[in-house]
Amino acid sequence: MEFTKMHGLGNDFVMVNGFNEDIADPNQLAEAICDRHFGVGADGLVLILPSKQEEADFRMRIFNPDGSEPEMCGNAIRCFGKYLYDRDLTEKTKIRVETLAGIIVPELIIEKDQVEAVQVDMGQPGLGSTDIPITGVNKDKVIKEKLEVENEEYEITAVSMGNPHTVIFVDDADDFPVTEVGPKIEEHPRFPEKTNVEFIEVMNRSEIKMRVWERGAGVTLACGTGACGSTVASILNDYTNQKVEVHLLGGDLTIEWTEDSHVYMTGPAEEVFVGEWIK
Ligand SMILES: N[C@H](CCC[C@H](N)C(=O)O)C(=O)O
């Protein structure tokens, strides 16, 4: 099976063209191929598929290294758009992609016939407790909610980008024990679908620093939906303006959200190599 290795700010993916390859058990394949010692190694498996919906051009399915299938992936959808353009699978530069989070629209920014960057309409965030979902609270915005984690209490703001994000504001993101606290919140019983966990240091009203523990993946160098959710959370708490530079371990994303409208994410997408999976 041919695959293409791509990444968005070091959040890396094995891309497989579902038009040419028949994948019988993508959950199992994701676990095997994402393994960094016994497989290719990646933060996710991404399938390029024909859309089942009239109003979409293609369909994207994403699988975490633990085999789970999340609703969306921001860094992957930028890679998805570049993949299609570079292989002449579309002439469009604004592509409508069917996902479990709805139709998401990457727009390719082309310079000298190269994909310089990708701006993505990530849709509207879900703010209510049932959107996340989170139990034990019933509000249309989950802001400064108390979460008991073993003998600690955290103040969280929860936002859905189709997938769940639990945002905690901290004084020093570099210094925070992400690998210790992240999994306890990911698996917390108040999250029926588990959750991604973002730790945010507000630098000023237009910059935040983000560290992330991803649902089904653990620490990653970048998380696109997480950067969107964290920006929405920062605006809801009036810590930042509507356009924010998000500084991640792998680089920077520009996120913009005007209340009651869509979230827009802009960032790079890179292709690293093509390979053949023989297992
Ligand atoms: N692990 C995430 C999916 C990948 C999201 C992230 N890699 C991104 O760029 O949005 C989840 O289970 O919701």
mmCIF file of C-alpha atoms and ligand atoms in Angstrom:
data_model
loop_
_atom_site.group_PDB
_atom_site.id
_atom_site.type_symbol
_atom_site.label_atom_id
_atom_site.label_comp_id
_atom_site.label_asym_id
_atom_site.label_seq_id
_atom_site.Cartn_x
_atom_site.Cartn_y
_atom_site.Cartn_z
ATOM 1 C CA MET A 1 0.000 0.000 0.000
ATOM 2 C CA GLU A 2 1.462 3.385 -1.032
ATOM 3 C CA PHE A 3 1.435 6.173 1.554
ATOM 4 C CA THR A 4 2.630 9.778 1.770
ATOM 5 C CA LYS A 5 4.149 11.219 4.956
ATOM 6 C CA MET A 6 3.123 14.828 5.651
ATOM 7 C CA HIS A 7 3.007 17.204 8.591
ATOM 8 C CA GLY A 8 1.603 20.492 9.776
ATOM 9 C CA LEU A 9 4.069 22.113 12.209
ATOM 10 C CA GLY A 10 5.460 18.693 13.139
ATOM 11 C CA ASN A 11 2.013 17.152 13.788
ATOM 12 C CA ASP A 12 2.588 14.320 11.383
ATOM 13 C CA PHE A 13 0.373 12.036 9.353
ATOM 14 C CA VAL A 14 0.409 8.994 7.120
ATOM 15 C CA MET A 15 -1.788 9.941 4.147
ATOM 16 C CA VAL A 16 -3.411 7.117 2.142
ATOM 17 C CA ASN A 17 -5.356 7.616 -1.083
ATOM 18 C CA GLY A 18 -8.595 5.713 -0.579
ATOM 19 C CA PHE A 19 -9.387 6.090 -4.300
ATOM 20 C CA ASN A 20 -6.539 3.643 -5.043
ATOM 21 C CA GLU A 21 -6.192 1.604 -1.842
ATOM 22 C CA ASP A 22 -8.821 -0.522 -0.137
ATOM 23 C CA ILE A 23 -8.409 -0.286 3.664
ATOM 24 C CA ALA A 24 -10.455 -3.000 5.356
ATOM 25 C CA ASP A 25 -9.737 -2.054 9.005
ATOM 26 C CA PRO A 26 -8.507 1.563 9.276
ATOM 27 C CA ASN A 27 -8.621 1.540 13.089
ATOM 28 C CA GLN A 28 -6.209 -1.401 13.206
ATOM 29 C CA LEU A 29 -4.058 0.045 10.407
ATOM 30 C CA ALA A 30 -3.791 3.355 12.311
ATOM 31 C CA GLU A 31 -2.464 1.596 15.422
ATOM 32 C CA ALA A 32 0.109 -0.344 13.397
ATOM 33 C CA ILE A 33 1.283 2.349 10.983
ATOM 34 C CA CYS A 34 1.439 5.191 13.550
ATOM 35 C CA ASP A 35 3.711 3.191 15.876
ATOM 36 C CA ARG A 36 7.054 5.036 16.003
ATOM 37 C CA HIS A 37 9.095 1.844 16.424
ATOM 38 C CA PHE A 38 7.220 -0.954 14.699
ATOM 39 C CA GLY A 39 5.498 1.159 12.034
ATOM 40 C CA VAL A 40 6.064 4.338 10.007
ATOM 41 C CA GLY A 41 5.422 6.581 13.020
ATOM 42 C CA ALA A 42 2.835 9.379 13.013
ATOM 43 C CA ASP A 43 0.246 11.286 15.055
ATOM 44 C CA GLY A 44 -2.493 9.996 12.766
ATOM 45 C CA LEU A 45 -3.640 8.081 9.691
ATOM 46 C CA VAL A 46 -5.556 10.178 7.121
ATOM 47 C CA LEU A 47 -7.692 8.686 4.341
ATOM 48 C CA ILE A 48 -8.454 10.643 1.163
ATOM 49 C CA LEU A 49 -11.906 9.445 0.047
ATOM 50 C CA PRO A 50 -14.694 10.322 -2.381
ATOM 51 C CA SER A 51 -17.401 12.410 -0.754
ATOM 52 C CA LYS A 52 -20.771 10.864 -0.034
ATOM 53 C CA GLN A 53 -22.364 14.330 0.102
ATOM 54 C CA GLU A 54 -23.364 16.270 -3.024
ATOM 55 C CA GLU A 55 -22.129 19.579 -1.574
ATOM 56 C CA ALA A 56 -18.640 18.251 -0.786
ATOM 57 C CA ASP A 57 -15.721 17.594 -3.178
ATOM 58 C CA PHE A 58 -13.891 14.984 -1.063
ATOM 59 C CA ARG A 59 -14.153 13.205 2.287
ATOM 60 C CA MET A 60 -11.446 13.019 4.958
ATOM 61 C CA ARG A 61 -11.283 10.355 7.663
ATOM 62 C CA ILE A 62 -8.677 10.720 10.440
ATOM 63 C CA PHE A 63 -7.579 8.066 12.942
ATOM 64 C CA ASN A 64 -5.521 8.587 16.106
ATOM 65 C CA PRO A 65 -2.553 6.326 16.955
ATOM 66 C CA ASP A 66 -4.760 4.528 19.506
ATOM 67 C CA GLY A 67 -7.093 3.530 16.640
ATOM 68 C CA SER A 68 -9.919 5.911 17.623
ATOM 69 C CA GLU A 69 -11.590 8.030 14.925
ATOM 70 C CA PRO A 70 -11.949 11.711 15.916
ATOM 71 C CA GLU A 71 -14.323 14.119 14.211
ATOM 72 C CA MET A 72 -11.669 16.448 12.752
ATOM 73 C CA CYS A 73 -7.992 17.359 12.590
ATOM 74 C CA GLY A 74 -6.841 20.871 11.727
ATOM 75 C CA ASN A 75 -3.218 20.165 10.798
ATOM 76 C CA ALA A 76 -4.311 17.156 8.746
ATOM 77 C CA ILE A 77 -6.863 19.071 6.692
ATOM 78 C CA ARG A 78 -4.168 21.532 5.568
ATOM 79 C CA CYS A 79 -2.041 18.548 4.469
ATOM 80 C CA PHE A 80 -5.155 17.080 2.802
ATOM 81 C CA GLY A 81 -5.608 20.210 0.663
ATOM 82 C CA LYS A 82 -1.936 20.298 -0.375
ATOM 83 C CA TYR A 83 -1.996 16.567 -1.179
ATOM 84 C CA LEU A 84 -4.933 17.003 -3.584
ATOM 85 C CA TYR A 85 -3.456 20.070 -5.326
ATOM 86 C CA ASP A 86 0.062 18.651 -5.733
ATOM 87 C CA ARG A 87 -1.327 15.480 -7.381
ATOM 88 C CA ASP A 88 -3.755 17.353 -9.648
ATOM 89 C CA LEU A 89 -6.659 15.593 -7.959
ATOM 90 C CA THR A 90 -8.475 18.931 -8.029
ATOM 91 C CA GLU A 91 -8.142 22.241 -9.884
ATOM 92 C CA LYS A 92 -9.910 23.974 -7.017
ATOM 93 C CA THR A 93 -7.993 26.062 -4.498
ATOM 94 C CA LYS A 94 -11.037 26.253 -2.203
ATOM 95 C CA ILE A 95 -11.997 22.639 -1.450
ATOM 96 C CA ARG A 96 -15.129 21.443 0.376
ATOM 97 C CA VAL A 97 -14.200 18.454 2.541
ATOM 98 C CA GLU A 98 -16.746 16.224 4.255
ATOM 99 C CA THR A 99 -15.677 15.259 7.793
ATOM 100 C CA LEU A 100 -17.422 13.962 10.908
ATOM 101 C CA ALA A 101 -17.369 17.611 12.082
ATOM 102 C CA GLY A 102 -19.292 18.748 8.983
ATOM 103 C CA ILE A 103 -17.990 20.303 5.754
ATOM 104 C CA ILE A 104 -14.650 22.003 6.370
ATOM 105 C CA VAL A 105 -13.126 24.256 3.704
ATOM 106 C CA PRO A 106 -9.348 24.541 3.233
ATOM 107 C CA GLU A 107 -8.306 27.349 0.867
ATOM 108 C CA LEU A 108 -4.854 26.914 -0.693
ATOM 109 C CA ILE A 109 -2.586 29.975 -0.798
ATOM 110 C CA ILE A 110 -0.570 29.419 -4.000
ATOM 111 C CA GLU A 111 2.709 31.150 -4.841
ATOM 112 C CA LYS A 112 4.690 30.205 -7.981
ATOM 113 C CA ASP A 113 2.442 27.125 -8.340
ATOM 114 C CA GLN A 114 3.421 25.917 -4.834
ATOM 115 C CA VAL A 115 1.119 25.656 -1.811
ATOM 116 C CA GLU A 116 2.638 28.377 0.373
ATOM 117 C CA ALA A 117 0.076 27.989 3.177
ATOM 118 C CA VAL A 118 -3.518 26.918 3.750
ATOM 119 C CA GLN A 119 -6.329 28.965 5.290
ATOM 120 C CA VAL A 120 -9.135 26.791 6.655
ATOM 121 C CA ASP A 121 -12.726 27.732 7.471
ATOM 122 C CA MET A 122 -13.047 25.487 10.544
ATOM 123 C CA GLY A 123 -16.756 26.173 10.981
ATOM 124 C CA GLN A 124 -18.457 27.451 14.118
ATOM 125 C CA PRO A 125 -17.264 26.305 17.558
ATOM 126 C CA GLY A 126 -19.611 24.417 19.851
ATOM 127 C CA LEU A 127 -19.797 26.180 23.224
ATOM 128 C CA GLY A 128 -22.576 24.456 25.170
ATOM 129 C CA SER A 129 -22.015 21.610 27.661
ATOM 130 C CA THR A 130 -23.808 19.162 25.338
ATOM 131 C CA ASP A 131 -21.642 20.280 22.373
ATOM 132 C CA ILE A 132 -18.375 19.346 24.130
ATOM 133 C CA PRO A 133 -19.795 16.992 25.673
ATOM 134 C CA ILE A 134 -19.168 17.492 29.389
ATOM 135 C CA THR A 135 -21.402 16.210 32.224
ATOM 136 C CA GLY A 136 -22.098 17.785 35.610
ATOM 137 C CA VAL A 137 -22.919 21.207 34.150
ATOM 138 C CA ASN A 138 -25.693 22.512 31.901
ATOM 139 C CA LYS A 139 -24.685 25.840 30.347
ATOM 140 C CA ASP A 140 -24.575 27.356 26.874
ATOM 141 C CA LYS A 141 -20.934 28.390 27.528
ATOM 142 C CA VAL A 142 -18.570 26.344 29.722
ATOM 143 C CA ILE A 143 -16.281 29.072 31.064
ATOM 144 C CA LYS A 144 -14.252 28.925 34.303
ATOM 145 C CA GLU A 145 -15.849 25.572 35.204
ATOM 146 C CA LYS A 146 -14.302 23.788 38.186
ATOM 147 C CA LEU A 147 -12.898 20.309 37.425
ATOM 148 C CA GLU A 148 -11.751 18.059 40.273
ATOM 149 C CA VAL A 149 -8.773 15.918 39.149
ATOM 150 C CA GLU A 150 -7.737 13.554 41.941
ATOM 151 C CA ASN A 151 -6.828 15.983 44.757
ATOM 152 C CA GLU A 152 -6.380 19.021 42.488
ATOM 153 C CA GLU A 153 -8.979 21.493 41.203
ATOM 154 C CA TYR A 154 -8.598 23.068 37.757
ATOM 155 C CA GLU A 155 -10.563 25.909 36.167
ATOM 156 C CA ILE A 156 -11.462 24.920 32.606
ATOM 157 C CA THR A 157 -13.062 26.482 29.535
ATOM 158 C CA ALA A 158 -14.425 23.856 27.135
ATOM 159 C CA VAL A 159 -14.886 24.332 23.367
ATOM 160 C CA SER A 160 -15.834 21.901 20.597
ATOM 161 C CA MET A 161 -14.331 22.189 17.111
ATOM 162 C CA GLY A 162 -16.227 19.049 16.214
ATOM 163 C CA ASN A 163 -13.789 17.377 18.595
ATOM 164 C CA PRO A 164 -13.642 18.256 22.301
ATOM 165 C CA HIS A 165 -11.098 20.692 23.791
ATOM 166 C CA THR A 166 -10.586 21.440 27.474
ATOM 167 C CA VAL A 167 -8.536 24.618 27.922
ATOM 168 C CA ILE A 168 -6.617 25.484 31.095
ATOM 169 C CA PHE A 169 -4.874 28.852 31.455
ATOM 170 C CA VAL A 170 -1.491 28.595 33.177
ATOM 171 C CA ASP A 171 1.272 31.053 34.135
ATOM 172 C CA ASP A 172 4.076 29.173 32.345
ATOM 173 C CA ALA A 173 3.137 26.701 29.593
ATOM 174 C CA ASP A 174 6.723 25.484 29.160
ATOM 175 C CA ASP A 175 6.922 24.615 32.821
ATOM 176 C CA PHE A 176 3.532 22.913 33.209
ATOM 177 C CA PRO A 177 3.486 19.089 33.837
ATOM 178 C CA VAL A 178 1.531 18.291 30.634
ATOM 179 C CA THR A 179 2.339 14.564 30.545
ATOM 180 C CA GLU A 180 1.233 14.150 34.173
ATOM 181 C CA VAL A 181 -1.999 16.181 34.119
ATOM 182 C CA GLY A 182 -3.014 15.736 30.449
ATOM 183 C CA PRO A 183 -4.009 12.043 30.551
ATOM 184 C CA LYS A 184 -5.964 12.460 33.789
ATOM 185 C CA ILE A 185 -8.171 15.080 32.130
ATOM 186 C CA GLU A 186 -8.320 13.238 28.774
ATOM 187 C CA GLU A 187 -9.850 10.244 30.567
ATOM 188 C CA HIS A 188 -11.841 12.218 33.174
ATOM 189 C CA PRO A 189 -15.333 10.698 33.770
ATOM 190 C CA ARG A 190 -17.025 14.059 33.077
ATOM 191 C CA PHE A 191 -16.004 13.688 29.396
ATOM 192 C CA PRO A 192 -18.096 10.869 27.851
ATOM 193 C CA GLU A 193 -16.058 11.166 24.570
ATOM 194 C CA LYS A 194 -12.799 11.914 26.426
ATOM 195 C CA THR A 195 -11.134 15.252 25.515
ATOM 196 C CA ASN A 196 -8.069 16.986 24.101
ATOM 197 C CA VAL A 197 -6.391 19.161 26.749
ATOM 198 C CA GLU A 198 -4.687 22.483 26.009
ATOM 199 C CA PHE A 199 -2.498 24.413 28.486
ATOM 200 C CA ILE A 200 -2.402 28.107 27.515
ATOM 201 C CA GLU A 201 -0.121 30.915 28.575
ATOM 202 C CA VAL A 202 -1.551 34.282 27.500
ATOM 203 C CA MET A 203 1.440 36.392 26.385
ATOM 204 C CA ASN A 204 -0.561 39.470 25.357
ATOM 205 C CA ARG A 205 -3.904 40.273 23.708
ATOM 206 C CA SER A 206 -2.738 38.895 20.348
ATOM 207 C CA GLU A 207 -0.402 36.009 21.281
ATOM 208 C CA ILE A 208 -0.799 32.814 23.269
ATOM 209 C CA LYS A 209 1.606 29.944 23.919
ATOM 210 C CA MET A 210 0.026 26.476 23.746
ATOM 211 C CA ARG A 211 1.068 23.037 24.922
ATOM 212 C CA VAL A 212 -1.257 20.109 24.221
ATOM 213 C CA TRP A 213 -2.115 16.614 25.355
ATOM 214 C CA GLU A 214 -4.185 15.155 22.504
ATOM 215 C CA ARG A 215 -6.982 12.628 22.927
ATOM 216 C CA GLY A 216 -5.772 9.306 21.544
ATOM 217 C CA ALA A 217 -2.310 10.639 20.712
ATOM 218 C CA GLY A 218 -0.667 12.234 23.767
ATOM 219 C CA VAL A 219 1.771 15.165 23.470
ATOM 220 C CA THR A 220 2.044 16.506 19.900
ATOM 221 C CA LEU A 221 4.107 19.393 18.500
ATOM 222 C CA ALA A 222 0.971 21.121 17.273
ATOM 223 C CA CYS A 223 -2.818 20.723 17.266
ATOM 224 C CA GLY A 224 -4.877 22.760 14.797
ATOM 225 C CA THR A 225 -8.308 22.207 16.302
ATOM 226 C CA GLY A 226 -6.682 22.758 19.705
ATOM 227 C CA ALA A 227 -5.275 26.111 18.593
ATOM 228 C CA CYS A 228 -8.771 27.075 17.380
ATOM 229 C CA GLY A 229 -10.453 25.924 20.609
ATOM 230 C CA SER A 230 -7.836 27.706 22.726
ATOM 231 C CA THR A 231 -8.277 30.959 20.795
ATOM 232 C CA VAL A 232 -12.067 30.774 21.217
ATOM 233 C CA ALA A 233 -11.555 30.101 24.956
ATOM 234 C CA SER A 234 -9.159 33.073 25.234
ATOM 235 C CA ILE A 235 -11.698 35.369 23.561
ATOM 236 C CA LEU A 236 -14.579 34.045 25.713
ATOM 237 C CA ASN A 237 -12.507 34.909 28.813
ATOM 238 C CA ASP A 238 -11.610 38.317 27.294
ATOM 239 C CA TYR A 239 -7.872 37.510 27.507
ATOM 240 C CA THR A 240 -7.228 38.221 23.790
ATOM 241 C CA ASN A 241 -8.565 40.019 20.738
ATOM 242 C CA GLN A 242 -10.274 38.147 17.866
ATOM 243 C CA LYS A 243 -7.092 37.453 15.877
ATOM 244 C CA VAL A 244 -4.403 35.504 17.723
ATOM 245 C CA GLU A 245 -0.942 34.137 16.908
ATOM 246 C CA VAL A 246 -0.724 30.731 18.570
ATOM 247 C CA HIS A 247 2.832 29.653 19.418
ATOM 248 C CA LEU A 248 3.187 25.855 19.459
ATOM 249 C CA LEU A 249 6.247 23.659 19.911
ATOM 250 C CA GLY A 250 6.245 23.008 16.135
ATOM 251 C CA GLY A 251 5.655 26.614 15.048
ATOM 252 C CA ASP A 252 2.892 29.214 14.761
ATOM 253 C CA LEU A 253 -0.732 29.220 13.608
ATOM 254 C CA THR A 254 -2.871 32.305 12.990
ATOM 255 C CA ILE A 255 -6.413 31.903 14.295
ATOM 256 C CA GLU A 256 -9.296 34.347 13.947
ATOM 257 C CA TRP A 257 -12.827 34.184 15.368
ATOM 258 C CA THR A 258 -15.495 36.845 15.362
ATOM 259 C CA GLU A 259 -18.243 35.824 17.817
ATOM 260 C CA ASP A 260 -21.250 34.122 16.137
ATOM 261 C CA SER A 261 -19.160 33.365 13.081
ATOM 262 C CA HIS A 262 -16.658 30.804 11.876
ATOM 263 C CA VAL A 263 -13.143 30.141 13.103
ATOM 264 C CA TYR A 264 -10.371 30.614 10.519
ATOM 265 C CA MET A 265 -6.968 28.908 10.837
ATOM 266 C CA THR A 266 -3.935 29.672 8.657
ATOM 267 C CA GLY A 267 -0.735 27.642 8.608
ATOM 268 C CA PRO A 268 1.681 25.501 6.588
ATOM 269 C CA ALA A 269 1.562 21.943 5.250
ATOM 270 C CA GLU A 270 4.614 19.926 4.196
ATOM 271 C CA GLU A 271 5.215 16.678 2.326
ATOM 272 C CA VAL A 272 8.230 14.698 3.555
ATOM 273 C CA PHE A 273 8.328 11.364 1.671
ATOM 274 C CA VAL A 274 6.384 8.677 -0.172
ATOM 275 C CA GLY A 275 6.650 5.060 0.921
ATOM 276 C CA GLU A 276 5.237 1.572 0.592
ATOM 277 C CA TRP A 277 3.603 -0.240 3.546
ATOM 278 C CA ILE A 278 4.164 -3.996 3.153
ATOM 279 C CA LYS A 279 2.725 -5.429 6.407
HETATM 280 N N1 LIG B 1 -6.378 13.796 18.632
HETATM 281 C C1 LIG B 1 -7.491 14.643 18.164
HETATM 282 C C2 LIG B 1 -7.566 14.594 16.630
HETATM 283 C C3 LIG B 1 -6.375 15.273 15.982
HETATM 284 C C4 LIG B 1 -6.425 16.758 16.238
HETATM 285 C C5 LIG B 1 -5.143 17.521 15.975
HETATM 286 N N2 LIG B 1 -4.008 16.763 15.547
HETATM 287 C C6 LIG B 1 -5.396 18.715 15.079
HETATM 288 O O1 LIG B 1 -4.469 19.153 14.365
HETATM 289 O O2 LIG B 1 -6.551 19.253 15.113
HETATM 290 C C7 LIG B 1 -8.825 14.132 18.742
HETATM 291 O O3 LIG B 1 -8.908 12.938 19.093
HETATM 292 O O4 LIG B 1 -9.769 14.938 18.772
#
